[in-house]
Short mmCIF file of C-alpha atoms and ligand atoms in Angstrom, two decimals:
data_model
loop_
_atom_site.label_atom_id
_atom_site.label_comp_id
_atom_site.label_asym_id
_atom_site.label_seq_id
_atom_site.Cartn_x
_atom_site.Cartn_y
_atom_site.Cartn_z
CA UNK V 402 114.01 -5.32 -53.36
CA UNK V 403 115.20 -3.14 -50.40
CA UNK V 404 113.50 -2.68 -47.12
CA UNK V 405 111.64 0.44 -48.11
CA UNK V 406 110.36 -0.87 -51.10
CA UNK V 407 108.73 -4.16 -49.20
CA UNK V 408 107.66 -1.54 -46.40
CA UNK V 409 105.97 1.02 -48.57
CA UNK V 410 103.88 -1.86 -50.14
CA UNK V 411 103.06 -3.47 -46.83
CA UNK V 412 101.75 0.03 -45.66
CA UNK V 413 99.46 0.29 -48.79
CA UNK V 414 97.37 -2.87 -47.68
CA UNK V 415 97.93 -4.73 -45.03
CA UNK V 416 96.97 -3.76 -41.44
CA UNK V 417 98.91 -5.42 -38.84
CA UNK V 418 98.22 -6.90 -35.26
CA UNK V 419 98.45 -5.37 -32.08
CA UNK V 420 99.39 -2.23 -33.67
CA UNK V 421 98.57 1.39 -33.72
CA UNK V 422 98.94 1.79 -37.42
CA UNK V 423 100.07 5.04 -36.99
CA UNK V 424 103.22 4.27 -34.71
CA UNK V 425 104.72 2.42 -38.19
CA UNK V 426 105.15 6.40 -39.21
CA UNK V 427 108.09 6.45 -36.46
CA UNK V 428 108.66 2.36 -36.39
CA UNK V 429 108.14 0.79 -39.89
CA UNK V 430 107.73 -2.92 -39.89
CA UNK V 431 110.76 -5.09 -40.48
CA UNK V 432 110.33 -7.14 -43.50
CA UNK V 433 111.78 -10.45 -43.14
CA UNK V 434 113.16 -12.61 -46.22
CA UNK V 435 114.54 -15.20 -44.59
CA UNK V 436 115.21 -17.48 -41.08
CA UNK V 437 117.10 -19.41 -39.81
CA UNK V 438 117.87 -20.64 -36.67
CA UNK V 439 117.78 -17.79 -34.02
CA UNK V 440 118.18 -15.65 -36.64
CA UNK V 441 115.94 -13.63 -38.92
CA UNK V 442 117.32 -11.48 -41.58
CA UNK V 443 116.01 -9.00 -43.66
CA UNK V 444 115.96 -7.58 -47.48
CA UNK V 445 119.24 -5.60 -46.87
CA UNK V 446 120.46 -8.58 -44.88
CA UNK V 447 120.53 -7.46 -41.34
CA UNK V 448 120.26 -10.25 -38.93
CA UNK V 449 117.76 -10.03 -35.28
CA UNK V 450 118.00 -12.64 -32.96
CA UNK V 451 114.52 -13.66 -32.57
CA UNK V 452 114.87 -13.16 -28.57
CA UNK V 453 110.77 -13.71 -28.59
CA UNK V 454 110.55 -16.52 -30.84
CA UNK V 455 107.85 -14.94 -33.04
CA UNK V 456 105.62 -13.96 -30.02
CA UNK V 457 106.77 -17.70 -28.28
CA UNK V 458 105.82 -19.87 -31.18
CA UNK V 459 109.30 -20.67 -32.74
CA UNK V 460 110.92 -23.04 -30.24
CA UNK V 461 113.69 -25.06 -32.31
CA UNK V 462 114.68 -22.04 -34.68
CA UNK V 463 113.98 -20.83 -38.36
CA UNK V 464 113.64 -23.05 -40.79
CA UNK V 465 114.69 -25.89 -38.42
CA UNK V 466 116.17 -28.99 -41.10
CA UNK V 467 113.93 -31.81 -39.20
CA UNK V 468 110.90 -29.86 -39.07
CA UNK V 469 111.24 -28.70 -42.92
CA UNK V 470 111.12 -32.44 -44.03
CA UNK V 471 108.63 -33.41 -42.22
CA UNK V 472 106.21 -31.30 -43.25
CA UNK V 473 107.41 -31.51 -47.03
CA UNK V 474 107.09 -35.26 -47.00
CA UNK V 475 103.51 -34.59 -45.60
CA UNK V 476 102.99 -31.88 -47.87
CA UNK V 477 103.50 -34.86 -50.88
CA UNK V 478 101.36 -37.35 -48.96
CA UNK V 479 98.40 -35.45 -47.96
CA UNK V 480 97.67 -31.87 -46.94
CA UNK V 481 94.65 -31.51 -45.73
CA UNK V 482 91.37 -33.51 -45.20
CA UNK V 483 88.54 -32.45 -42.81
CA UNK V 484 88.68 -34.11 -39.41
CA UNK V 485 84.46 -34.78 -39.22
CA UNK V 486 83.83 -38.13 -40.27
CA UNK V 487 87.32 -38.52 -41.58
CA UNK V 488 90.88 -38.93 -40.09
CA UNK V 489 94.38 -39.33 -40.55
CA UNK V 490 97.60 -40.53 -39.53
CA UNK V 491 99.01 -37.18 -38.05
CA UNK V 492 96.05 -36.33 -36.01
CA UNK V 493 96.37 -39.56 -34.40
CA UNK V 494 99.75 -40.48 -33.70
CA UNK V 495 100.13 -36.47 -32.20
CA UNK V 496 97.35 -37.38 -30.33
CA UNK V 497 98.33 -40.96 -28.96
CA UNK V 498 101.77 -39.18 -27.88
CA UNK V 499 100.56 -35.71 -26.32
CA UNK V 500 97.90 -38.43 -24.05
CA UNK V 501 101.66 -39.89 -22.82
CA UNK V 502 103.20 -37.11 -22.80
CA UNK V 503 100.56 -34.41 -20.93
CA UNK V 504 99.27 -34.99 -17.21
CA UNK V 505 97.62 -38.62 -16.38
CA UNK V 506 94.34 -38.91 -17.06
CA UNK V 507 94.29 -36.42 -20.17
CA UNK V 508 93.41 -38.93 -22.50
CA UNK V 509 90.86 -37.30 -25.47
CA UNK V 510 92.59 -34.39 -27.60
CA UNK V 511 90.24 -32.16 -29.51
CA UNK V 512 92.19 -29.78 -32.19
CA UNK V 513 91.73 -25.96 -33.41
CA UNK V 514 94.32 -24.48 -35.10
CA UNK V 515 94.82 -21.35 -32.54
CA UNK V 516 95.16 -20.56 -29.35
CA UNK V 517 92.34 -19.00 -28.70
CA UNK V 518 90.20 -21.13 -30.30
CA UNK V 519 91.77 -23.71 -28.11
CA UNK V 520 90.47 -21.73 -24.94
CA UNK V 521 87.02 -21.35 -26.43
CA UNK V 522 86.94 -25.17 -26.58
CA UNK V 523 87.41 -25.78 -23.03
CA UNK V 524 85.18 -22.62 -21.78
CA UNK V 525 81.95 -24.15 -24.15
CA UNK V 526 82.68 -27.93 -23.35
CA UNK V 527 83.55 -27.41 -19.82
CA UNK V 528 79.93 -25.58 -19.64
CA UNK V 529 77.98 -28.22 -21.97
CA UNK V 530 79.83 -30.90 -19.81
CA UNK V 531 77.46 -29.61 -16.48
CA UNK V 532 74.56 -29.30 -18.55
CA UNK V 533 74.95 -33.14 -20.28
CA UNK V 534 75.10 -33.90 -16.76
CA UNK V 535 72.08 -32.03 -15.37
CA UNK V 536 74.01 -28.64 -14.08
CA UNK V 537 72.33 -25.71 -16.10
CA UNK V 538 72.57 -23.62 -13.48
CA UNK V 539 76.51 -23.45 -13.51
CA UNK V 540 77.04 -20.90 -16.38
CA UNK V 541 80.10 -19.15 -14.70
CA UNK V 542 83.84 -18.97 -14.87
CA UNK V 543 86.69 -18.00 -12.20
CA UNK V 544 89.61 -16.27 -13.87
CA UNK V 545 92.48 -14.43 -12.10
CA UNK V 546 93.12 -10.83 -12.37
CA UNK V 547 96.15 -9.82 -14.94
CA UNK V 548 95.56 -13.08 -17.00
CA UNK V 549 95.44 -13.47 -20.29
CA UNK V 550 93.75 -16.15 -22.92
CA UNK V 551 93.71 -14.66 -26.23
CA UNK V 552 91.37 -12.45 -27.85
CA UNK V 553 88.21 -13.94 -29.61
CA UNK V 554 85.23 -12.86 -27.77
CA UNK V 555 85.17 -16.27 -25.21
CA UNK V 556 88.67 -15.75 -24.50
CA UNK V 557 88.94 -12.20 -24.26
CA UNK V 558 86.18 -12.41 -21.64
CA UNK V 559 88.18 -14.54 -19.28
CA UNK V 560 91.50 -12.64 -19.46
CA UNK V 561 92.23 -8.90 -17.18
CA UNK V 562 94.36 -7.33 -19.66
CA UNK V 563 92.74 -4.20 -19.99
CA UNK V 564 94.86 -2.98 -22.54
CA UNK V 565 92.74 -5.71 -24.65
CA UNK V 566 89.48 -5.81 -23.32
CA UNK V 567 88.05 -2.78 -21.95
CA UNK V 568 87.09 -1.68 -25.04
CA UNK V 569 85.11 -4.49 -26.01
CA UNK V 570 83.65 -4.69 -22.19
CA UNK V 571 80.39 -4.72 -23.02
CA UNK V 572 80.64 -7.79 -25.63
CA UNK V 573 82.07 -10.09 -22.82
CA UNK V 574 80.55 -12.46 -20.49
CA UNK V 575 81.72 -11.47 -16.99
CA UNK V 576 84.13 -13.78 -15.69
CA UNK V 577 84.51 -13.44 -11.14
CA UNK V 578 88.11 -12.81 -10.97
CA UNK V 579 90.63 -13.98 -8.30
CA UNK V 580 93.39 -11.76 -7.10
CA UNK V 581 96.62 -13.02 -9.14
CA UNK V 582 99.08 -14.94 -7.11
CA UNK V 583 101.59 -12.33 -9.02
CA UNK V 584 104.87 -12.65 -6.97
CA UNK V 585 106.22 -8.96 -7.80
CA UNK V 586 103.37 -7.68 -5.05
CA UNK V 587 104.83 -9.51 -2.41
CA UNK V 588 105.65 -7.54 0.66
CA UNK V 589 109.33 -7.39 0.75
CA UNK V 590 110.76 -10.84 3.10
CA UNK V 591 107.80 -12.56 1.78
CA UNK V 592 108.93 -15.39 -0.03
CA UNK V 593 107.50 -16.77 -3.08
CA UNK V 594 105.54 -19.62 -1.48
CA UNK V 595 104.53 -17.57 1.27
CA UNK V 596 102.75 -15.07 -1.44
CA UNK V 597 101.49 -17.36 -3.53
CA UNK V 598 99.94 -19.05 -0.57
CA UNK V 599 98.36 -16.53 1.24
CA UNK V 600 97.11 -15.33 -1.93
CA UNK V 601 94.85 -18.31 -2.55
CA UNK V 602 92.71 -17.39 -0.07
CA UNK V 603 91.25 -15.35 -2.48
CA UNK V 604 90.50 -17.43 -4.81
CA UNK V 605 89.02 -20.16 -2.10
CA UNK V 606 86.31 -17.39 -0.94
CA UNK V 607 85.08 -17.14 -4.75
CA UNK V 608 84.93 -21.26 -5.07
CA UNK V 609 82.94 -21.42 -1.61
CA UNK V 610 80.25 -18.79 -2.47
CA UNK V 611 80.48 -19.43 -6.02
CA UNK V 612 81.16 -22.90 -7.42
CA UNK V 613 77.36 -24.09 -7.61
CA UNK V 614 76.73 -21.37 -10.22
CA UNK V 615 80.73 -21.83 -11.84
CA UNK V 616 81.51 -24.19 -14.83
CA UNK V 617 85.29 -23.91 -14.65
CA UNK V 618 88.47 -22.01 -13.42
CA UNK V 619 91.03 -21.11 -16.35
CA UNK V 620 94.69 -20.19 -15.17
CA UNK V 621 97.91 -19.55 -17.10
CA UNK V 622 99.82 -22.07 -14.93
CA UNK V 623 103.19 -20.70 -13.49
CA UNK V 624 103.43 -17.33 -15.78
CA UNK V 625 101.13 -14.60 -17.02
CA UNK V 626 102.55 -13.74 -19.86
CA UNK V 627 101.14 -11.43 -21.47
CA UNK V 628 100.31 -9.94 -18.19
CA UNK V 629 103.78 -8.56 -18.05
CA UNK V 630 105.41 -11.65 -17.60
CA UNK V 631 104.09 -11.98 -13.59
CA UNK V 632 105.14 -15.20 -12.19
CA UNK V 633 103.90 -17.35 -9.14
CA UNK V 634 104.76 -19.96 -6.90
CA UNK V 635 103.57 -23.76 -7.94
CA UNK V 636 102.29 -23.91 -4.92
CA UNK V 637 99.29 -22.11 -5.99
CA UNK V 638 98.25 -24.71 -8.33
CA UNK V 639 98.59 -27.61 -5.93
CA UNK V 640 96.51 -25.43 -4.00
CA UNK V 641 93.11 -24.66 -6.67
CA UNK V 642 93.38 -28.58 -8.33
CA UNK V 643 93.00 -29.43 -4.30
CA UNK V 644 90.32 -26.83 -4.20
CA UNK V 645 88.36 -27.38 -7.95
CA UNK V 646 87.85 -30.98 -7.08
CA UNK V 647 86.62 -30.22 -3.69
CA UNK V 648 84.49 -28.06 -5.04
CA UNK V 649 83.16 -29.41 -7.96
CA UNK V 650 84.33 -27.06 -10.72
CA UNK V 651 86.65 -27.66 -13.62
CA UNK V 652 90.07 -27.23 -14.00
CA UNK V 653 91.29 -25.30 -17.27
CA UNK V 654 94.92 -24.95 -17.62
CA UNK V 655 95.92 -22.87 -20.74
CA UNK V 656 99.94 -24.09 -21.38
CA UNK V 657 99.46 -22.28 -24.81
CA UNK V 658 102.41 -19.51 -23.88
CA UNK V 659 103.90 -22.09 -21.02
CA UNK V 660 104.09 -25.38 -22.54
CA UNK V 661 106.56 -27.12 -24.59
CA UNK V 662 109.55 -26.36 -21.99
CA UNK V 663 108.60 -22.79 -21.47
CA UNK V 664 109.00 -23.25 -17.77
CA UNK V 665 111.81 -25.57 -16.99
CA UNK V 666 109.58 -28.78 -17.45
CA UNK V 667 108.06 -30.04 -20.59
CA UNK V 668 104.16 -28.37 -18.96
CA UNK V 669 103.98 -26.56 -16.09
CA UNK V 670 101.73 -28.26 -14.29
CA UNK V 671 104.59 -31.10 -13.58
CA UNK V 672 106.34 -28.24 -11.17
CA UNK V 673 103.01 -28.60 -8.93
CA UNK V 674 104.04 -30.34 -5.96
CA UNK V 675 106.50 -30.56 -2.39
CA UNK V 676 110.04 -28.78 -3.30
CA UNK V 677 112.45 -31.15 -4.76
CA UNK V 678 110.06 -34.10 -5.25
CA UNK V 679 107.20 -32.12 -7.32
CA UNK V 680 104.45 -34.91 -8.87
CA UNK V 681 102.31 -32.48 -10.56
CA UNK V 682 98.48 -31.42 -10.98
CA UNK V 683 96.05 -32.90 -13.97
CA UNK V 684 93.91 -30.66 -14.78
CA UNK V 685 90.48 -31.11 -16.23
CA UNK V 686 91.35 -29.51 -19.53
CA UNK V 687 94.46 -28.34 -20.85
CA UNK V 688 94.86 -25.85 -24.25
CA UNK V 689 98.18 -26.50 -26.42
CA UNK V 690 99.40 -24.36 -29.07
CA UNK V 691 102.28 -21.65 -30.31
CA UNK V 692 105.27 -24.11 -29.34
CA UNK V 693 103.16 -27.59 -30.66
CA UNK V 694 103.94 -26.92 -33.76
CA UNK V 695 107.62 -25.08 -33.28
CA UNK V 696 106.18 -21.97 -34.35
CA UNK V 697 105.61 -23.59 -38.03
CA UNK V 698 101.54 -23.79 -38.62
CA UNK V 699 98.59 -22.86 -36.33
CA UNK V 700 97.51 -25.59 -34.76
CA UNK V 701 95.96 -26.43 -31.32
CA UNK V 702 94.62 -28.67 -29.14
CA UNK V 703 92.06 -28.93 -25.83
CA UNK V 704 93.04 -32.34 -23.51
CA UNK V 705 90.91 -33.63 -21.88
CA UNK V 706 89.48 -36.44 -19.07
CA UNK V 707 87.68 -39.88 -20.10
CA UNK V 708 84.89 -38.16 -17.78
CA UNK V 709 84.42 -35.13 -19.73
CA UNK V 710 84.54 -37.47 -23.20
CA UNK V 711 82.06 -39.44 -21.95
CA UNK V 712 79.36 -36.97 -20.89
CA UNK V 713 79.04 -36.36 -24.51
CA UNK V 714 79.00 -39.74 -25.74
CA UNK V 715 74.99 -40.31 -26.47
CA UNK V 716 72.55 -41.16 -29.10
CA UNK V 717 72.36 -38.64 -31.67
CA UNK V 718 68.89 -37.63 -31.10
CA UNK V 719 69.72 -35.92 -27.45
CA UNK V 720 71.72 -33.60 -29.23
CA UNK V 721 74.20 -33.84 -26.79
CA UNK V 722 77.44 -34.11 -28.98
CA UNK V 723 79.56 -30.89 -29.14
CA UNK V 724 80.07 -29.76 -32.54
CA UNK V 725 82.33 -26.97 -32.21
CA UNK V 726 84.25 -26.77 -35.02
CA UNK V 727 87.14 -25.21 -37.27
CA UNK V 728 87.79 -25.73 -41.04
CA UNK V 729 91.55 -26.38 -40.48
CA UNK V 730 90.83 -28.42 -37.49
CA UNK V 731 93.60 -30.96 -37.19
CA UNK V 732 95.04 -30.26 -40.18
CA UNK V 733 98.05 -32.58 -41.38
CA UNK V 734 101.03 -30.72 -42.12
CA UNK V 735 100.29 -28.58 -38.78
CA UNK V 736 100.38 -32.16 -37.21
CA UNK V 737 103.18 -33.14 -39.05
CA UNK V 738 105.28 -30.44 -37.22
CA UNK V 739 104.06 -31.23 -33.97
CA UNK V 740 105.28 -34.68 -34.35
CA UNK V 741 108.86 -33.50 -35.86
CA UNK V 742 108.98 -31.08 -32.76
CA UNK V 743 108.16 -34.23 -30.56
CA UNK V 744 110.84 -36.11 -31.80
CA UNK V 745 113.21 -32.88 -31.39
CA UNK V 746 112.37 -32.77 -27.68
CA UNK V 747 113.35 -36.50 -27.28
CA UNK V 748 116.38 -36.32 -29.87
CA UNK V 749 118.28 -33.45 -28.15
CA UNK V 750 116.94 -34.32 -24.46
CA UNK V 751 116.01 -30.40 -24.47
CA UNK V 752 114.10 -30.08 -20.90
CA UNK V 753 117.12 -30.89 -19.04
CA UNK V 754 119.49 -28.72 -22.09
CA UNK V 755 117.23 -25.99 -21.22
CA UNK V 756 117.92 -25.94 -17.71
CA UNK V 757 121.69 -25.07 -18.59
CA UNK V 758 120.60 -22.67 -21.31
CA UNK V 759 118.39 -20.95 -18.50
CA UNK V 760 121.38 -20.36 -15.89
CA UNK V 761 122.97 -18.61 -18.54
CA UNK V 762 119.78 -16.25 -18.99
CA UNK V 763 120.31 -15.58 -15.21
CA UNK V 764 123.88 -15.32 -15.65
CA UNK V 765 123.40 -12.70 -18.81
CA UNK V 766 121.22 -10.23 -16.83
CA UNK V 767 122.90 -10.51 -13.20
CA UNK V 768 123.96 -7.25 -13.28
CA UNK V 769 120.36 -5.55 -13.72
CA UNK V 770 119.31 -6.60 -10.67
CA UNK V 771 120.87 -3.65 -8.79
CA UNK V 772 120.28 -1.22 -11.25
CA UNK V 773 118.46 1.92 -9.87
CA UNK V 774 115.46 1.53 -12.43
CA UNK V 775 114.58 -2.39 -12.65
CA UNK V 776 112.09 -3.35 -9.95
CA UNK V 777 112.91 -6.93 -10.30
CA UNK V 778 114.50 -9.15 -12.57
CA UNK V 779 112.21 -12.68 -12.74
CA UNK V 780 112.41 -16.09 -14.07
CA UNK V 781 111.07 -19.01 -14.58
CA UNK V 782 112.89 -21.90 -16.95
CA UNK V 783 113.32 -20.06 -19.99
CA UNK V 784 111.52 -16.93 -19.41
CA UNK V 785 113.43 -13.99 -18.35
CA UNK V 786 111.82 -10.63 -17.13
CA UNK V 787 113.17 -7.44 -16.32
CA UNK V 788 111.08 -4.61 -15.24
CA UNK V 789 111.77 -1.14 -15.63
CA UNK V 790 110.76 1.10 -13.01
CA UNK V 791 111.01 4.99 -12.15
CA UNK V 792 111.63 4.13 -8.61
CA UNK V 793 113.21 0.90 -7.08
CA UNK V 794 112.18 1.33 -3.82
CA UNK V 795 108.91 1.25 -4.34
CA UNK V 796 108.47 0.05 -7.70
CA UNK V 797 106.80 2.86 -9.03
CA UNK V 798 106.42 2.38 -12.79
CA UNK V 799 107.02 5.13 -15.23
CA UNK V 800 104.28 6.98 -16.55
CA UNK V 801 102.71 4.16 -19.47
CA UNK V 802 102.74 7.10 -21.92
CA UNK V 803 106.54 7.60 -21.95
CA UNK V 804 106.64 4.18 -23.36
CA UNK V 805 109.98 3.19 -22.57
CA UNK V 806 110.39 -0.07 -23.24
CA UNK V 807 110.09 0.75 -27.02
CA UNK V 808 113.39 2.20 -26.58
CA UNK V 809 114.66 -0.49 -25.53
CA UNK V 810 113.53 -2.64 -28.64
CA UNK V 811 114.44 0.38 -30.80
CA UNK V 812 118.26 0.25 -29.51
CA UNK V 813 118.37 -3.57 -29.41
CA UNK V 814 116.97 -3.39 -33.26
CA UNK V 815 120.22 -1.36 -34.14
CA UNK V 816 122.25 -4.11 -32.14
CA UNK V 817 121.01 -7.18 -34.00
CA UNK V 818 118.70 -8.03 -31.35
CA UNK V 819 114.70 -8.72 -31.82
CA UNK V 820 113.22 -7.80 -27.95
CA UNK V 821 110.23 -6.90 -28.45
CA UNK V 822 108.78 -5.55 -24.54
CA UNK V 823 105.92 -5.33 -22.66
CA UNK V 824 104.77 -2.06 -21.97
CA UNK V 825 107.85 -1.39 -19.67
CA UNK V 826 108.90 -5.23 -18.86
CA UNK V 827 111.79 -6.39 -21.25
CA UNK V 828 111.63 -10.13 -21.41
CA UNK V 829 113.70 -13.20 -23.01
CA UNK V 830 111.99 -15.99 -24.32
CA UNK V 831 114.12 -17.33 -26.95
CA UNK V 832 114.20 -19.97 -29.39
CA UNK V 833 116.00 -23.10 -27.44
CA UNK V 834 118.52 -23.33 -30.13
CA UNK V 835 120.19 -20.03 -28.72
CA UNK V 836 123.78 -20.63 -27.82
CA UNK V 837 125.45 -18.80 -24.24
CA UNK V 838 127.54 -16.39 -26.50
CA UNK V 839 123.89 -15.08 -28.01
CA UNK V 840 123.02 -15.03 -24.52
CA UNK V 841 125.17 -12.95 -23.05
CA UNK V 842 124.80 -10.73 -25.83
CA UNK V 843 120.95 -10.21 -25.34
CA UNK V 844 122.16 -9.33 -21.41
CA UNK V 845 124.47 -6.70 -22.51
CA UNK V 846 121.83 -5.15 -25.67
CA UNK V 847 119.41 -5.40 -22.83
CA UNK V 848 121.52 -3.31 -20.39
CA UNK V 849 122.36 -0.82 -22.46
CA UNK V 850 118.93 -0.17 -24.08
CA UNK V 851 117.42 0.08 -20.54
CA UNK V 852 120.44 2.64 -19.54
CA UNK V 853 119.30 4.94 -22.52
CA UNK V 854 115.64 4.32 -21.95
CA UNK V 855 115.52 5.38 -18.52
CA UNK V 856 117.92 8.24 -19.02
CA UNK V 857 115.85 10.09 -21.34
N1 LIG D 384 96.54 -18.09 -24.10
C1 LIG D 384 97.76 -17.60 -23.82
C2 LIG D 384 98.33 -17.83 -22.46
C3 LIG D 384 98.48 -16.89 -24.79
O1 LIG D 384 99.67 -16.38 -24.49
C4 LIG D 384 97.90 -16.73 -26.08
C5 LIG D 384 98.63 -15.99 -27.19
N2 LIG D 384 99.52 -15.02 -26.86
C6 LIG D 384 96.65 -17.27 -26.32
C7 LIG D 384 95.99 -17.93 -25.32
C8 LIG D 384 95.97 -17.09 -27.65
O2 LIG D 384 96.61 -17.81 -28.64
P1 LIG D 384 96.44 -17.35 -30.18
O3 LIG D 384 97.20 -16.06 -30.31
O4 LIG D 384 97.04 -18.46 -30.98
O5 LIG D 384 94.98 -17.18 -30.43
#
């Protein structure tokens, strides 16, 4: 079967995500037959390094060896059985190990099986928690502008993305929105800290007026991804978990795009704390998904305090119990990766590999930072950003419509390269079993698909 043949049948019936169907006239989809490791290949047998990891799912590569047995020995044993008055050895050894492994005192897991979902957990048990405990009135939530939390209704309410929500406005509860701690609008000589700090204020007016009538605040700790990849200083989070407590309001950290080693440590919450001797922030509630699993099955999971756990823990008859729930909930071979992808982290030590893999990242794109038309090159661990500009000086973007950074992805498709952008923001977030030679050839695709993008 060649590509065309596989494409003209996917365009018959299937309708994909985040897509405007009609773009696939120009840009076909790519269909993939097979993985492995960074690479994906398709029916003619060209090969993309998966510089995204399957929109930051995939973190050990393609059909990762450890991974695949794990989940076929599951798949033999048992492969799925509902997690409502039943359980099973997956669900709870994952969750024994992501209580040592996630902030102290996260010590109750609840699963889903998507991100999202994950999200909606904490927004309707962070709000039931306050009225099991006789707070009805707080019915609110404090998000920050340019976040992002997936897209079912709950979720999509308490992102800024407009690109994904204004449409569906008027569905949405109405989240009060800090200004983002977003370190690209910092006045130039302003460091990191500095912004992020004086930023908070912001967010401390909302909690003073607003925290009697506010159930929770929900931040992507570190990194807004699909905000453009905007980044902020961990000072910022020492800053609200100071602030949430004092106030009385929960403390929702989505690590769904940012956990697993995203960031340079295994959550980023852990980078909370003094420079050089960071101890880290618990939050109330933390949602875990995309790299759980490597990028194998949906699966996710809400943490969560003995405090929160307990405010639900009643006779049956006050209906006080929350009974959210998802067919696949905690499903077994989903947990069965998550444990194989445990045992990978400890196996190859890859939080501190990762922090070698990232100076080659920086090392890959050096160049770009002077370049007339990138307004900044960012990172954080191992996320890389670069973001095209019309004008440096004052980081004027280009016109959205030109769409530019498709050109980039468009060149680094004919280069072997998967880099799929944001809007105008070319980012690297690959698979951690990239070597430095792949690397430094995502720098060089990425510099010369930005010097025919912006030349145009
Ligand atoms: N939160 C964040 C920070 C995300 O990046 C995403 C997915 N991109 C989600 C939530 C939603 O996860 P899912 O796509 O699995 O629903």
């Amino acid at each position: 079967m060649s590509n065309a043949d596989m494409v003209a049948r996917d365009l018959q019936v299937v309708w994909h995500p985040c897509t405007q169907m009609k773009d696939t006239e120009r840009m076909p989809p790519i269909p993939i037959k097979r993985g492995e490791g960074v690479w994906l290949e398709d029916f003619e047998g060209n090969r993309y390094i998966d510089a995204v990891s399957s929109w930051w799912v995939n973190i050990f590569g393609h059909a990762n060896p450890a991974i695949n047995d794990r989940i076929k020995t599951q798949l033999d044993t048992l492969e799925h059985v509902m997690l409502a008055g039943f359980s099973h050895e997956p669900a709870v050894e994952l969750a024994e190990r992501l209580v040592k492994a996630t902030p102290a005192g996260l010590t109750r897991a609840f699963y889903a099986d998507n991100g999202s979902a994950a999200v909606e957990v904490a927004l309707k048990m962070s709000f039931h928690y306050w009225r099991n405990t006789g707070h009805g009135e707080k019915t609110r939530f404090i998000n920050l502008s340019n976040s992002y939390h997936g897209e079912t209704l709950g979720a999509l309410a308490v992102g800024d993305v407009d690109l994904y929500k204004k449409t569906y406005e008027p569905l949405l509860l109405k989240p009060l929105t800090a200004r983002s701690p977003d370190c690209y609008e910092r006045e130039p000589g302003v460091s990191w800290e500095e912004h992020s700090r004086a930023v908070f204020a912001d967010m401390e007016a909302l909690l003073a007026e607003y925290a009697h009538e506010t159930c929770a605040v929900i931040v992507e700790p570190l990194l807004q991804c699909a905000g453009h990849m905007r980044m902020y200083h961990p000072v910022y989070l020492e800053l609200l978990r100071e602030a949430c407590t004092r106030h009385g309001v929960h403390l929702i950290a989505d690590e769904i795009a940012v956990g697993f080693g995203r960031t340079g440590t295994l959550f980023a919450c852990e980078q909370a704390g003094p420079e050089g001797q960071p101890n880290g922030i618990s939050p109330d509630f933390m949602c875990l998904s995309k790299g759980l699993t490597a990028g194998y099955l949906p699966l996710s999971v809400t943490m969560t305090t003995e405090d929160i756990y307990q405010a639900f823990y009643d006779d049956y008859a006050n209906l006080s119990a929350f009974l959210h729930s998802h067919s696949y909930t905690g499903n077994p071979l989903a947990c069965a990766a998550a444990l194989a992808t445990l045992d990978e982290f400890e196996r190859l030590d890859q939080v501190n590999v990762n922090r070698r893999l990232a100076q080659h990242m920086a090392d890959a794109v050096a160049p770009l930072k002077d370049h007339p038309n990138v307004g900044e090159v960012r990172q954080t661990g191992m996320v890389l950003a670069i973001e095209m500009v019309r004008d440096k000086a004052t980081k004027t973007p280009f016109d959205w419509r030109e769409r530019r950074g498709i050109e980039v992805y468009r060149h680094a498709l004919t280069q072997g390269a998967l880099l799929r952008p944001l809007g105008d923001v070319i980012y690297f977030m690959p698979p951690y079993v990239i070597t430095p030679e792949q690397i430094a050839h995502l720098g060089q695709v990425a510099a010369e698909g930005i010097e025919r993008a912006v030349s145009t």
